[in-house]
Amino acid sequence: MKRLLLLLFWLVCCSPFSSGTPHTDSDFQSFEAEFLAQLWKAYPTWASSVGYHLYDSLLPAPNDANREKELSFCSRMLSELKQYNPSDLSSSERVNYYIIENQLLYLKWNIEELKEYQWNPALYNVSGVFAEMLSNNYSSIDIRLSNFMLRLDKVPAYYEAAKQSIYNPTLAHTQLAIEQNEGGLTVFTTDLNNAIEQSSLSKNEIIILRNKSQRAVNAIEAYVNWLKKLDNPNPRSNKLGEVLYEQKFKFELQSKFTAKEIFNKAMQQKMATHKKMYEITASLWPKYFGGKIPERRLQAVRMLIDTLSSRHVSANDFQACIERQIPKLTRFIKKKNLIILDPTKPLIVRREPDYMAGVAGASISAPGPYDKSGNTYYNVGSLDGWSIEKSESYLREYNNYVLQILNIHEAIPGHYTQLVHANANPSLIKSIFGNNTMIEGWAVYAERMMLENGYDIDTANKGEASPEMWLMYYKWHLRSICNTILDYGVHTGKMTKEAAMELLMKQAFQEKTEALGKWNRVNVTQTQLCCYFTGFTEIFEFREEYKSLMKDAFHLKKFHEDFLGKGSAPVKYTRQLMLEQKNR
Ligand code: ZN
Ligand code: ZN
């Protein structure tokens, strides 16, 4: 009798979902390792970009046969994944399960539904992966150049396959492909020559390398010319439309919200932010202008923003000023006990290297998932050679107030601090498939959190950020909010260029060049512009939720440590894990 009961119990528990005993975490970790090994084999250039260099000599031609191979890789891995039951796994491994599942479904969806390989000619560009081989010192220059040479052989076939794959491309992506492929040519001339000088290649090897690189340059130029002359009477629209947009948003952002929900929240936040900005402006009006405040509220706000923007550093002092601010931020965080900063992982401020020049004013270069011990750099764009007008406009944009917020966002306690914490998490899956919404959301959250705790230009202030600082913060924050409104409006609705410029210039107080840049970006990307506001909203709302659950036991620093310690996983999963831990 007892035996029969046990047998029945076994049948109920273990079928039909799994055969035999439930899988353990270590079973699943072996699957993860196997999955990654197969992934890098299937996607060798992606592998190089994350610092996995076993396949550096490969460059698959992006043709139908290769896409079939990718699809069968995804299907095979999905069915292997389904052997595991997420509820058998520990909470951290369960999150990895969902991250892998999302990634595989996303890759499949891209080929089968989105069909980006047909309409986006800018997908085809080899310069980035070759540039990385020259600039990143992961192994000796001779080894890197020998893989460089083997990979170069495959460039002509690569671009032939690209031409075969393209069908009715969008005009915006065609233009982008022309510009980016032309821009990348210096990798095979100037950059390669610099690398050759540092190498110990023989004269003969250098001649062979130069010939091969000339063939690659010819292939790229032929592709560019082909695109310029392309007969394309029915170009596809570069607007995704609501259905594809919602799907891409789901895969890309992995948010608990839909795109539509986030759009509605952004619209609300825009109104609320305008209201706060007007209240601050009204309270500061006597101090700066006196007399009667203009009737048109946004105009009054703009006048005060313009006045405050004249407080800025000089072009020559731009980098030095950023360097001076980093220790100030660190001191403030320690004094207020906001988060742990690891002094053994210093942040190196440097002038932006040439190969990334002209992209962004400031950015973080962090070591990849396979090279966690590398240095972290804060790249600061130089204003050398800029016209007086251009640099004045840039310096007004990054005035004394906004420059602080930029440093919070990029460095401390924004991207850099988050990356140090994420690198301490042993999960490769979470760092390779780092969720951009969480990463950008954290940096945007950090801006707000620092001001809430009283950060200001003048750290000698009485513990509260000044109204001027808040006003400029809100102006900066409107950028995230309006990025979302713009992206959703353009891709799912009928937002015209005129309406977009009105939104960005009048309602978000941006300069014309900045607004035009954003318009160009929204025309060649989809959903990425939403990640800032979406991530911020999820983190901020979760913190408030957690605070009200924990009541007196809530500690901001503890919350930040727990949150960042989960790695760069989607916020909805980290929330789940923290709520589970709290209930334990
Ligand atoms: Zn000025
Ligand atoms: Zn960022």
XYZ file of C-alpha atoms and ligand atoms in Angstrom:
586
model
C 0.000 0.000 0.000
C 2.688 2.394 0.987
C 4.661 1.554 -2.120
C 1.681 2.159 -4.349
C 1.106 5.560 -2.820
C 4.693 6.512 -3.419
C 4.474 5.384 -6.992
C 1.317 7.395 -7.549
C 2.957 10.388 -6.006
C 5.897 10.023 -8.351
C 3.593 9.834 -11.358
C 1.680 12.945 -10.368
C 4.766 14.968 -9.631
C 7.036 14.144 -12.442
C 4.982 13.573 -15.539
C 4.377 14.763 -18.103
C 6.683 17.776 -17.873
C 9.965 16.139 -17.168
C 11.294 12.659 -17.410
C 12.823 11.366 -14.209
C 14.093 13.653 -11.500
C 13.713 17.420 -11.713
C 16.665 19.294 -13.145
C 19.015 21.029 -10.787
C 20.682 24.398 -11.160
C 23.909 22.758 -12.152
C 22.156 20.816 -14.967
C 20.847 24.098 -16.203
C 24.234 25.781 -15.913
C 25.732 23.099 -18.161
C 22.982 23.843 -20.638
C 23.855 27.561 -20.448
C 27.516 26.853 -21.153
C 26.593 24.658 -24.123
C 24.127 27.269 -25.367
C 26.800 30.003 -25.288
C 29.373 27.805 -27.014
C 26.882 27.139 -29.835
C 25.746 30.749 -29.958
C 29.270 32.067 -30.599
C 29.814 29.491 -33.297
C 26.618 30.618 -35.012
C 27.339 34.338 -34.530
C 31.132 34.838 -34.711
C 31.109 38.638 -35.079
C 28.774 39.009 -32.116
C 31.227 36.748 -30.247
C 34.141 39.067 -31.054
C 32.179 42.083 -29.853
C 31.645 40.601 -26.376
C 35.294 39.593 -26.068
C 34.992 35.911 -27.072
C 37.782 35.554 -29.620
C 37.736 31.908 -30.695
C 36.024 32.712 -34.009
C 37.794 35.960 -34.861
C 38.760 34.714 -38.311
C 35.147 34.051 -39.378
C 32.648 36.257 -41.159
C 29.571 34.378 -42.398
C 27.954 35.691 -45.581
C 24.486 36.984 -44.617
C 22.595 34.908 -47.197
C 19.471 32.716 -47.071
C 21.497 29.642 -46.193
C 23.041 31.390 -43.208
C 19.661 32.660 -42.028
C 18.341 29.092 -42.265
C 21.255 27.995 -40.110
C 20.469 30.695 -37.562
C 16.803 29.717 -37.491
C 17.567 26.066 -36.941
C 20.042 27.006 -34.203
C 17.268 28.974 -32.466
C 14.696 26.189 -32.809
C 17.108 23.556 -31.598
C 18.097 25.628 -28.571
C 14.475 26.482 -27.769
C 13.530 22.836 -27.713
C 16.518 22.033 -25.520
C 15.544 24.876 -23.225
C 12.017 23.446 -22.946
C 13.476 20.290 -21.377
C 13.852 22.381 -18.258
C 11.002 23.446 -16.081
C 11.620 26.984 -14.807
C 9.926 26.167 -11.521
C 12.611 23.545 -10.782
C 15.297 26.230 -10.863
C 16.539 28.681 -8.264
C 15.235 32.197 -8.741
C 18.427 33.505 -10.335
C 18.661 30.632 -12.838
C 14.961 30.974 -13.573
C 15.602 34.555 -14.671
C 18.378 33.270 -16.959
C 15.879 30.812 -18.442
C 13.541 33.680 -19.374
C 16.405 35.820 -20.704
C 17.605 32.998 -23.001
C 14.079 32.219 -24.142
C 13.445 35.884 -24.982
C 16.744 36.122 -26.869
C 16.050 33.064 -29.023
C 12.489 34.121 -29.802
C 13.750 37.630 -30.634
C 16.344 36.305 -33.104
C 13.727 34.117 -34.782
C 11.178 36.898 -34.896
C 13.685 39.256 -36.478
C 14.229 36.920 -39.437
C 10.678 35.588 -39.802
C 8.504 38.615 -39.014
C 10.515 41.827 -38.921
C 12.674 40.827 -41.916
C 15.138 43.578 -41.179
C 17.695 41.847 -43.415
C 15.590 42.954 -46.389
C 14.888 46.577 -45.622
C 17.864 47.779 -43.572
C 21.041 48.003 -45.716
C 22.879 49.516 -42.711
C 22.824 46.072 -41.078
C 25.646 45.228 -43.453
C 28.804 46.906 -42.255
C 32.043 45.197 -41.282
C 34.068 48.204 -40.109
C 33.027 47.988 -36.449
C 34.120 44.406 -35.982
C 37.466 45.057 -37.723
C 38.036 48.298 -35.782
C 37.555 46.399 -32.544
C 40.251 43.889 -33.556
C 42.738 46.715 -34.024
C 41.920 48.832 -30.991
C 41.245 46.257 -28.302
C 44.410 44.719 -26.798
C 42.971 41.303 -25.955
C 45.964 39.549 -27.516
C 49.209 40.458 -29.292
C 48.918 42.638 -32.377
C 50.423 39.857 -34.530
C 47.729 37.365 -33.511
C 45.036 39.947 -34.004
C 46.370 40.884 -37.441
C 46.548 37.262 -38.558
C 42.840 36.803 -37.693
C 42.162 40.185 -39.268
C 43.711 38.920 -42.480
C 41.670 35.688 -42.506
C 38.473 37.587 -41.838
C 39.292 40.092 -44.609
C 39.159 37.276 -47.188
C 35.459 36.902 -46.505
C 34.479 40.549 -47.012
C 33.699 40.419 -50.776
C 31.340 37.427 -50.357
C 29.776 39.167 -47.376
C 28.754 42.217 -49.409
C 27.608 40.086 -52.351
C 25.229 38.278 -49.989
C 24.089 41.643 -48.614
C 23.084 42.820 -52.091
C 21.150 39.581 -52.671
C 19.301 39.985 -49.382
C 18.128 43.573 -49.795
C 14.614 44.116 -51.109
C 12.727 47.472 -51.228
C 14.865 49.011 -48.467
C 13.753 52.142 -46.653
C 15.300 55.347 -47.929
C 16.490 56.378 -44.462
C 18.363 53.127 -43.889
C 19.807 53.208 -47.398
C 21.225 56.652 -46.695
C 22.528 55.517 -43.311
C 24.216 52.481 -44.870
C 25.990 54.707 -47.390
C 27.242 57.107 -44.710
C 28.316 54.449 -42.228
C 30.065 52.220 -44.746
C 31.914 55.204 -46.203
C 32.790 56.397 -42.690
C 34.208 52.988 -41.802
C 36.748 52.898 -44.639
C 39.484 54.518 -42.509
C 39.633 51.303 -40.470
C 41.265 49.618 -43.489
C 43.595 52.505 -44.254
C 44.721 54.803 -41.418
C 43.873 52.484 -38.516
C 45.327 49.414 -40.217
C 48.539 51.272 -41.093
C 48.973 52.320 -37.461
C 48.513 48.711 -36.354
C 50.982 47.407 -38.946
C 53.615 49.789 -37.570
C 53.291 48.238 -34.119
C 53.470 44.679 -35.449
C 56.440 42.452 -36.274
C 55.019 41.327 -39.628
C 57.532 40.667 -42.395
C 57.638 42.859 -45.506
C 56.005 40.091 -47.484
C 53.191 39.606 -44.975
C 52.543 43.329 -44.992
C 52.172 43.305 -48.773
C 49.683 40.420 -48.605
C 47.735 42.145 -45.833
C 47.584 45.417 -47.787
C 46.340 43.590 -50.911
C 43.623 41.827 -48.987
C 42.542 45.015 -47.311
C 42.411 46.752 -50.703
C 40.058 44.017 -51.929
C 37.870 44.593 -48.876
C 37.846 48.348 -49.493
C 36.839 47.707 -53.112
C 33.963 45.496 -51.953
C 32.718 48.154 -49.529
C 32.955 50.890 -52.160
C 31.134 48.700 -54.663
C 28.357 48.147 -52.106
C 28.084 51.887 -51.455
C 27.896 52.623 -55.196
C 25.325 49.891 -55.680
C 23.188 51.473 -52.949
C 23.574 54.946 -54.438
C 22.321 53.747 -57.825
C 19.727 51.314 -56.500
C 16.483 51.309 -58.461
C 13.979 51.409 -55.628
C 10.586 52.643 -56.843
C 8.631 51.196 -53.866
C 10.785 51.798 -50.814
C 9.395 50.379 -47.641
C 8.259 52.871 -44.989
C 10.689 53.199 -42.109
C 7.758 53.382 -39.659
C 7.195 50.003 -38.056
C 3.447 50.268 -37.471
C 1.683 49.411 -34.232
C 1.757 45.591 -34.400
C 5.468 45.139 -35.160
C 6.318 47.997 -32.820
C 4.586 46.419 -29.823
C 6.318 43.114 -30.562
C 9.737 44.650 -30.911
C 9.155 46.660 -27.726
C 8.335 43.439 -25.875
C 11.489 41.615 -27.031
C 13.848 44.565 -26.841
C 12.789 46.229 -23.583
C 11.403 43.231 -21.660
C 9.340 45.635 -19.624
C 6.287 44.804 -17.571
C 4.531 47.565 -19.522
C 3.375 47.593 -23.134
C 4.607 50.348 -25.449
C 1.172 51.939 -25.356
C 1.147 52.012 -21.557
C 4.583 53.625 -21.461
C 3.534 56.185 -24.047
C 0.537 57.150 -21.898
C 2.745 57.468 -18.836
C 5.165 59.672 -20.780
C 2.339 61.968 -21.856
C 1.230 62.318 -18.233
C 4.776 62.921 -17.034
C 5.323 65.599 -19.641
C 2.355 67.561 -18.299
C 3.363 67.054 -14.681
C 6.941 68.117 -15.444
C 5.815 71.278 -17.240
C 3.706 72.149 -14.224
C 6.647 71.758 -11.830
C 8.938 73.740 -14.110
C 6.481 76.600 -14.241
C 6.137 76.651 -10.462
C 9.910 76.880 -10.069
C 10.116 79.577 -12.742
C 7.395 81.619 -11.054
C 9.179 81.377 -7.709
C 12.529 82.452 -9.220
C 11.109 85.137 -11.478
C 11.666 88.073 -9.090
C 15.283 86.968 -8.504
C 16.216 86.851 -12.199
C 13.871 89.164 -14.055
C 11.513 91.109 -11.777
C 8.309 92.508 -13.211
C 5.463 90.466 -14.562
C 5.986 86.863 -15.673
C 4.912 86.179 -19.314
C 1.429 84.745 -19.820
C 2.674 81.888 -21.944
C 4.025 79.485 -19.375
C 6.453 77.520 -21.557
C 7.899 80.783 -22.829
C 8.598 81.957 -19.273
C 10.300 78.646 -18.466
C 12.377 78.902 -21.623
C 13.585 82.397 -20.664
C 14.858 81.181 -17.323
C 16.507 78.108 -18.883
C 18.272 80.377 -21.390
C 19.559 82.585 -18.592
C 20.848 79.676 -16.505
C 22.464 78.048 -19.558
C 24.917 80.938 -19.827
C 26.635 79.527 -16.730
C 29.030 77.135 -18.375
C 32.718 76.206 -18.534
C 35.033 77.152 -21.386
C 35.840 74.710 -24.184
C 39.416 74.266 -22.913
C 38.289 73.441 -19.410
C 35.611 70.917 -20.411
C 37.510 67.690 -19.747
C 39.316 69.017 -16.665
C 35.998 70.068 -15.196
C 34.603 66.562 -15.627
C 37.714 65.116 -13.972
C 37.290 67.437 -10.996
C 33.665 66.435 -10.538
C 34.231 62.677 -10.225
C 35.792 62.780 -6.696
C 33.115 65.281 -5.654
C 30.385 62.845 -6.616
C 32.166 60.057 -4.758
C 32.460 62.144 -1.580
C 28.797 63.097 -1.711
C 27.665 59.483 -2.071
C 29.812 58.410 0.868
C 28.644 61.254 3.045
C 25.004 60.489 2.321
C 25.528 56.729 2.475
C 23.715 56.067 -0.798
C 25.550 53.158 -2.357
C 28.829 51.189 -2.084
C 31.601 52.433 -4.382
C 34.433 49.997 -5.076
C 37.746 51.933 -4.856
C 39.665 49.075 -6.509
C 37.884 49.646 -9.810
C 38.859 53.192 -10.756
C 37.231 55.149 -13.540
C 39.728 56.645 -15.989
C 38.668 59.887 -17.622
C 40.225 60.228 -21.080
C 39.890 62.143 -24.283
C 37.623 60.270 -26.692
C 39.694 57.997 -28.987
C 39.598 58.992 -32.668
C 37.637 55.995 -33.899
C 34.637 57.019 -31.806
C 34.948 60.752 -32.374
C 31.891 62.754 -33.230
C 29.398 60.224 -31.899
C 28.504 61.428 -28.432
C 29.713 64.081 -26.013
C 30.560 61.553 -23.365
C 30.347 57.808 -23.000
C 31.552 54.895 -20.897
C 33.742 52.100 -22.326
C 33.507 49.126 -20.031
C 35.258 45.759 -20.244
C 33.193 43.029 -21.926
C 31.607 40.026 -20.184
C 34.648 37.870 -20.972
C 37.176 40.405 -19.751
C 35.869 41.772 -16.495
C 39.278 42.868 -15.242
C 39.845 45.457 -17.989
C 39.801 49.197 -17.370
C 36.690 51.336 -17.460
C 37.039 54.604 -19.352
C 34.987 57.749 -19.332
C 35.414 59.075 -22.882
C 34.991 62.817 -23.155
C 34.555 64.341 -26.600
C 36.980 67.111 -27.459
C 35.700 70.408 -28.828
C 38.916 71.008 -30.798
C 38.322 72.385 -34.251
C 34.692 73.268 -33.590
C 33.371 76.636 -34.728
C 32.734 79.201 -31.985
C 28.951 78.954 -32.528
C 28.895 75.179 -32.433
C 30.979 74.927 -29.287
C 29.055 77.746 -27.561
C 25.781 75.947 -28.285
C 27.222 72.683 -26.977
C 28.612 74.294 -23.824
C 25.287 76.026 -23.162
C 23.580 72.650 -23.480
C 26.093 71.111 -21.043
C 26.052 74.096 -18.723
C 27.206 73.967 -15.084
C 23.960 72.316 -14.002
C 23.507 69.810 -16.792
C 27.185 68.821 -16.815
C 26.733 67.523 -13.266
C 23.700 65.519 -14.312
C 25.626 64.131 -17.278
C 28.395 62.952 -14.934
C 25.870 61.369 -12.609
C 24.299 59.582 -15.589
C 27.474 58.347 -17.272
C 29.717 57.834 -14.284
C 28.835 57.983 -10.600
C 26.443 56.544 -9.520
C 25.093 55.957 -13.066
C 26.499 53.643 -15.755
C 29.954 53.157 -14.297
C 28.733 52.292 -10.786
C 26.057 49.991 -12.182
C 28.602 48.156 -14.348
C 30.969 47.576 -11.437
C 28.106 46.000 -9.472
C 26.924 43.984 -12.484
C 30.453 42.650 -13.063
C 30.471 41.332 -9.514
C 27.493 39.123 -10.422
C 28.891 35.817 -11.687
C 26.146 35.213 -14.251
C 27.532 35.426 -17.799
C 24.016 35.208 -19.220
C 22.947 38.374 -17.424
C 25.968 40.354 -18.578
C 26.011 39.138 -22.203
C 22.302 39.819 -22.627
C 22.423 42.913 -20.430
C 19.056 44.618 -20.570
C 19.480 48.088 -21.990
C 16.265 49.282 -20.392
C 17.585 48.393 -16.960
C 20.997 49.912 -17.745
C 19.691 53.240 -19.095
C 16.846 53.251 -16.594
C 19.350 53.000 -13.745
C 21.390 55.952 -15.050
C 18.232 58.072 -15.384
C 17.071 56.958 -11.938
C 20.495 57.885 -10.488
C 20.052 61.495 -11.675
C 16.795 61.820 -9.797
C 18.048 60.016 -6.711
C 21.075 62.310 -6.353
C 18.920 65.429 -6.497
C 16.418 63.969 -4.052
C 19.334 63.615 -1.675
C 20.386 67.209 -2.115
C 23.137 67.100 -4.742
C 23.820 70.501 -6.283
C 26.524 72.525 -8.012
C 27.442 73.937 -4.673
C 27.961 70.995 -2.345
C 28.215 73.406 0.550
C 24.484 74.012 0.214
C 22.191 73.286 3.103
C 21.337 69.726 2.116
C 18.760 70.475 -0.523
C 19.174 70.925 -4.259
C 18.429 74.492 -5.348
C 15.369 75.337 -7.448
C 17.745 76.219 -10.322
C 19.253 72.725 -10.200
C 15.796 71.139 -10.184
C 14.661 73.253 -13.112
C 17.630 72.185 -15.220
C 17.173 68.600 -14.097
C 13.567 68.670 -15.299
C 14.689 70.072 -18.621
C 17.126 67.172 -18.951
C 14.493 64.666 -17.831
C 12.078 65.946 -20.485
C 14.541 64.513 -22.979
C 13.844 60.945 -21.802
C 10.116 61.603 -21.643
C 9.961 63.125 -25.122
C 12.204 60.425 -26.632
C 9.424 57.987 -25.761
C 6.642 60.186 -27.089
C 8.594 60.793 -30.287
C 9.451 57.144 -30.910
C 5.954 55.871 -30.290
C 4.376 58.774 -32.174
C 6.526 58.335 -35.263
C 6.451 54.538 -35.511
C 2.846 53.788 -34.614
C 1.100 57.002 -35.522
C 1.375 59.864 -37.874
C 3.792 62.181 -36.123
C 5.255 64.401 -38.820
C 8.625 66.084 -38.781
C 6.889 69.370 -38.025
C 5.091 67.904 -34.999
C 8.300 66.266 -33.837
C 10.218 69.548 -33.970
C 7.425 71.302 -32.063
C 7.581 68.600 -29.382
C 11.362 68.692 -29.011
C 12.026 72.413 -29.394
C 8.967 74.012 -27.808
C 7.958 71.425 -25.239
C 11.338 69.952 -24.362
C 13.344 73.199 -24.829
C 15.936 71.651 -27.148
C 18.201 73.478 -29.562
C 17.457 73.000 -33.247
C 20.579 70.898 -33.950
C 19.757 68.582 -31.073
C 16.155 68.194 -32.214
C 17.217 67.482 -35.805
C 19.677 64.861 -34.594
C 16.881 63.178 -32.662
C 14.625 63.257 -35.724
C 17.324 61.494 -37.747
C 17.777 58.919 -35.015
C 14.081 58.086 -34.693
C 13.966 57.451 -38.421
C 16.580 54.707 -38.293
C 15.892 53.075 -34.906
C 12.768 51.658 -33.324
C 11.920 51.283 -29.613
C 15.482 52.033 -28.365
C 14.608 55.652 -27.636
C 11.990 54.369 -25.167
C 14.449 52.551 -22.926
C 15.447 55.594 -20.818
C 11.984 56.544 -19.643
C 10.692 52.963 -19.450
C 13.588 51.787 -17.297
C 13.411 54.872 -15.104
C 9.677 54.439 -14.555
C 10.003 50.773 -13.643
C 12.849 51.347 -11.192
C 11.321 54.432 -9.608
C 7.899 52.818 -9.206
C 9.470 49.670 -7.812
C 11.486 51.636 -5.264
C 8.346 53.408 -4.061
C 6.491 50.090 -3.901
C 9.320 48.479 -1.956
C 9.529 51.428 0.396
C 5.868 51.175 1.290
C 6.153 47.407 1.802
C 9.236 47.648 4.018
C 8.037 50.662 6.001
C 10.617 51.496 8.703
C 12.918 48.679 7.579
C 13.565 50.393 4.231
C 17.140 51.572 3.700
C 18.002 53.318 0.463
C 21.567 51.995 0.335
C 20.427 48.428 1.021
C 17.801 48.768 -1.705
C 20.425 49.954 -4.208
C 22.840 47.168 -3.267
C 20.177 44.458 -3.576
C 18.899 45.891 -6.817
C 22.275 46.290 -8.566
C 23.557 42.995 -7.187
C 21.081 41.149 -9.426
C 23.058 42.179 -12.513
C 21.774 43.843 -15.687
C 18.562 41.793 -15.784
C 15.197 43.232 -16.850
C 13.694 45.250 -13.972
C 10.552 43.096 -13.797
C 12.650 40.049 -12.882
C 14.816 41.851 -10.349
C 11.622 43.136 -8.760
C 10.281 39.592 -8.561
C 13.499 38.290 -6.978
C 13.588 41.062 -4.382
C 9.945 40.590 -3.458
C 10.521 36.838 -3.077
C 13.562 37.440 -0.866
C 11.654 39.873 1.270
C 8.923 37.310 1.934
C 11.397 34.650 2.951
Zn 28.498 81.235 -23.325
Zn 23.056 56.317 -20.755
